[in-house]
Coordinates of C-alpha atoms in Angstrom, one line a residue:
X1 CA 7.5 19.0 22.0
X2 CA 5.1 18.5 19.0
X3 CA 7.9 17.0 16.9
X4 CA 8.8 14.6 19.7
X5 CA 5.1 13.6 19.9
X6 CA 5.0 13.2 16.1
X7 CA 8.1 10.9 16.1
X8 CA 6.6 8.9 18.9
X9 CA 3.4 8.6 16.9
X10 CA 5.2 7.3 13.8
X11 CA 6.9 4.7 15.9
X12 CA 3.6 3.7 17.6
X13 CA 1.7 3.3 14.3
X14 CA 4.6 1.6 12.6
X15 CA 4.3 -1.1 15.3
X16 CA 0.5 -1.2 15.0
X17 CA 0.7 -1.6 11.3
X18 CA 1.9 -5.1 11.8
X19 CA -1.4 -6.1 13.4
X20 CA -3.6 -6.6 10.4
X21 CA -6.1 -8.7 12.3
X22 CA -6.7 -5.8 14.7
X23 CA -7.2 -3.3 12.0
X24 CA -9.6 -5.5 10.2
X25 CA -11.6 -5.6 13.4
X26 CA -11.5 -1.8 13.7
X27 CA -12.6 -1.5 10.1
X28 CA -15.6 -3.7 10.8
X29 CA -16.5 -1.9 14.0
X30 CA -16.3 1.6 12.5
X31 CA -17.6 0.9 9.0
X32 CA -21.1 2.3 9.7
X33 CA -20.0 5.6 11.1
X34 CA -17.3 5.9 8.4
X35 CA -20.0 5.3 5.7
X36 CA -22.0 8.1 7.4
X37 CA -19.0 10.4 7.3
X38 CA -18.3 9.6 3.6
X39 CA -21.9 10.4 2.7
X40 CA -21.6 13.7 4.6
X41 CA -18.8 14.8 2.4
X42 CA -21.4 15.4 -0.4
X43 CA -18.8 14.6 -3.1
X44 CA -19.8 13.7 -6.6
X45 CA -18.2 11.8 -9.4
X46 CA -14.9 13.4 -10.5
X47 CA -14.2 15.2 -7.2
X48 CA -10.9 15.1 -5.3
X49 CA -10.9 14.0 -1.7
X50 CA -8.1 14.0 0.9
X51 CA -8.0 11.3 3.5
X52 CA -6.0 12.7 6.5
X53 CA -4.2 10.2 8.7
X54 CA -5.5 7.3 6.6
X55 CA -4.0 4.6 8.7
X56 CA -4.1 1.2 6.8
X57 CA -6.5 2.6 4.3
X58 CA -9.8 1.4 5.7
X59 CA -11.7 4.4 4.3
X60 CA -10.0 4.4 0.9
X61 CA -12.6 2.1 -0.8
X62 CA -15.5 4.2 0.6
X63 CA -14.0 7.4 -0.7
X64 CA -13.0 5.9 -4.0
X65 CA -16.5 4.7 -4.6
X66 CA -17.9 8.1 -3.8
X67 CA -15.7 10.0 -6.4
X68 CA -15.8 7.3 -9.0
X69 CA -13.1 6.3 -11.6
X70 CA -12.8 9.9 -12.8
X71 CA -12.2 11.3 -9.3
X72 CA -9.1 11.3 -7.0
X73 CA -8.5 10.1 -3.5
X74 CA -5.2 11.3 -1.9
X75 CA -4.6 9.4 1.3
X76 CA -1.9 10.7 3.7
X77 CA -0.2 9.1 6.7
X78 CA 2.9 9.9 8.7
X79 CA 3.6 6.3 9.5
X80 CA 5.7 4.4 6.9
X81 CA 4.1 1.1 8.0
X82 CA 0.5 2.5 7.7
X83 CA 1.3 4.1 4.4
X84 CA 2.5 0.8 3.0
X85 CA -0.7 -1.0 4.2
X86 CA -2.9 1.8 2.7
X87 CA -1.0 1.6 -0.6
X88 CA -1.7 -2.1 -0.8
X89 CA -5.4 -1.4 -0.4
X90 CA -5.4 1.7 -2.7
X91 CA -3.9 -0.5 -5.5
X92 CA -7.4 -2.1 -5.9
X93 CA -9.0 1.4 -6.2
X94 CA -7.3 3.3 -9.0
X95 CA -8.7 6.7 -8.1
X96 CA -6.7 6.5 -4.9
X97 CA -3.0 7.2 -4.2
X98 CA -1.2 7.1 -0.9
X99 CA 1.4 9.6 0.2
X100 CA 3.6 9.2 3.3
X101 CA 3.7 12.7 4.8
X102 CA 2.9 15.1 7.6
X103 CA -0.8 16.3 7.7
X104 CA 0.5 19.6 9.1
X105 CA 2.7 20.1 6.0
X106 CA 0.8 18.6 3.1
X107 CA 2.6 18.3 -0.3
X108 CA -0.4 19.8 -2.1
X109 CA -1.1 23.1 -3.8
X110 CA -3.8 25.5 -2.6
X111 CA -7.4 24.6 -3.3
X112 CA -6.3 21.2 -4.5
X113 CA -9.3 19.1 -3.2
X114 CA -13.0 19.4 -2.9
X115 CA -13.2 17.8 0.5
X116 CA -11.2 16.3 3.3
X117 CA -11.9 13.3 5.6
X118 CA -10.3 12.3 8.9
X119 CA -11.4 9.1 10.6
X120 CA -10.0 8.4 14.1
X121 CA -7.0 10.5 13.2
X122 CA -7.2 14.1 14.5
X123 CA -7.3 12.9 18.1
X124 CA -3.8 11.5 17.6
X125 CA -2.2 14.4 15.8
X126 CA 0.0 16.6 18.1
X127 CA -0.1 19.7 16.0
X128 CA -3.8 19.8 15.2
X129 CA -3.8 23.5 14.6
X130 CA -1.3 23.1 11.8
X131 CA -3.4 20.3 10.3
X132 CA -6.5 22.5 10.3
X133 CA -4.4 25.3 8.7
X134 CA -3.6 22.9 5.9
X135 CA -7.2 21.8 5.5
X136 CA -8.2 25.5 5.0
X137 CA -5.3 25.9 2.5
X138 CA -5.9 22.8 0.3
X139 CA -9.7 22.5 0.4
X140 CA -11.4 24.7 -2.1
X141 CA -13.8 27.4 -0.8
X142 CA -17.2 25.8 -0.4
X143 CA -15.6 22.4 0.3
X144 CA -16.1 20.2 3.4
X145 CA -14.1 18.6 6.1
X146 CA -15.8 15.5 7.7
X147 CA -14.3 14.1 10.9
X148 CA -15.1 10.8 12.6
X149 CA -13.6 10.9 16.1
X150 CA -14.4 11.0 19.8
X151 CA -13.6 12.3 23.2
X152 CA -12.8 10.8 26.5
X153 CA -15.5 11.0 29.3
X154 CA -15.3 13.6 32.0
X155 CA -13.8 12.9 35.5
X156 CA -11.4 10.3 36.8
X157 CA -12.3 7.7 34.2
X158 CA -11.6 10.1 31.4
X159 CA -8.2 11.0 32.9
X160 CA -7.3 7.3 33.2
X161 CA -8.4 6.6 29.7
X162 CA -6.6 9.5 28.2
X163 CA -3.3 8.3 29.8
X164 CA -3.9 4.8 28.5
X165 CA -4.8 6.0 25.0
X166 CA -1.7 8.2 24.9
X167 CA 0.5 5.2 25.5
X168 CA -1.4 2.9 23.1
X169 CA -2.3 5.2 20.2
X170 CA -0.5 8.5 20.8
X171 CA -3.8 10.1 21.8
X172 CA -3.3 13.9 22.0
X173 CA -6.6 15.7 21.7
X174 CA -9.2 14.6 24.2
X175 CA -12.2 16.4 22.5
X176 CA -11.8 16.9 18.8
X177 CA -15.3 18.3 18.4
X178 CA -14.5 21.1 20.8
X179 CA -11.3 21.9 18.8
X180 CA -13.4 22.1 15.6
X181 CA -16.0 24.4 17.2
X182 CA -13.3 26.8 18.5
X183 CA -11.8 26.9 15.1
X184 CA -14.7 27.0 12.6
X185 CA -18.0 28.8 12.5
X186 CA -20.0 26.1 10.7
X187 CA -19.7 22.8 12.5
X188 CA -22.6 20.3 12.2
X189 CA -22.9 17.1 14.2
X190 CA -24.1 14.6 11.7
X191 CA -24.3 11.6 14.0
X192 CA -23.3 10.7 17.6
X193 CA -22.3 7.2 18.7
X194 CA -20.8 5.3 21.6
X195 CA -23.2 7.1 24.1
X196 CA -22.2 10.5 22.8
X197 CA -18.5 10.0 23.1
X198 CA -18.1 9.5 19.3
X199 CA -19.1 11.9 16.7
X200 CA -19.4 12.4 12.9
X201 CA -18.9 16.1 12.4
X202 CA -19.0 18.2 9.2
X203 CA -17.2 21.5 8.7
X204 CA -18.0 23.8 5.8
X205 CA -14.8 25.3 4.6
X206 CA -15.2 29.0 3.5

């Protein structure tokens, strides 16, 4: 079931990757909260950061600026189309490299990065438990995971939106913050937006 959802997600995002105008609009609309998220990572020059489900690479410049020329940004996306777009953007930010891969099976050694970032990505990942397992494996003890994501509202409207989002963006996890709180002891809400439906959350990885 999860593999079917993952394949569908690849196909969905390969199609969306062709809509550059749309993603530029999304970049502009979400830049403020992604800046907040990047700041919450508390990285310093020379650190290594993982960008999970990087999409077309909208957050790559923010993360590259945070770690500086001596740092590293590893951006990962399962969609070949999105990975190509992200690679084009990363080429202008030499600390960054893009890998096409499954966030639930990262091609990284243990304790490889100082922090991980996921913007509007975990809600679309069918095997979110596997992804969080990998975060705990590759982020060094004392590191951080920062998530920018949201939830659907309660009731009939939420049910309708969840169905629509599932078709449009392979939406799989209707409340990412709740998933994080069930999994980790230290989850801090840095900022809420969109009337409380969106959140910037920081997890301290032990």
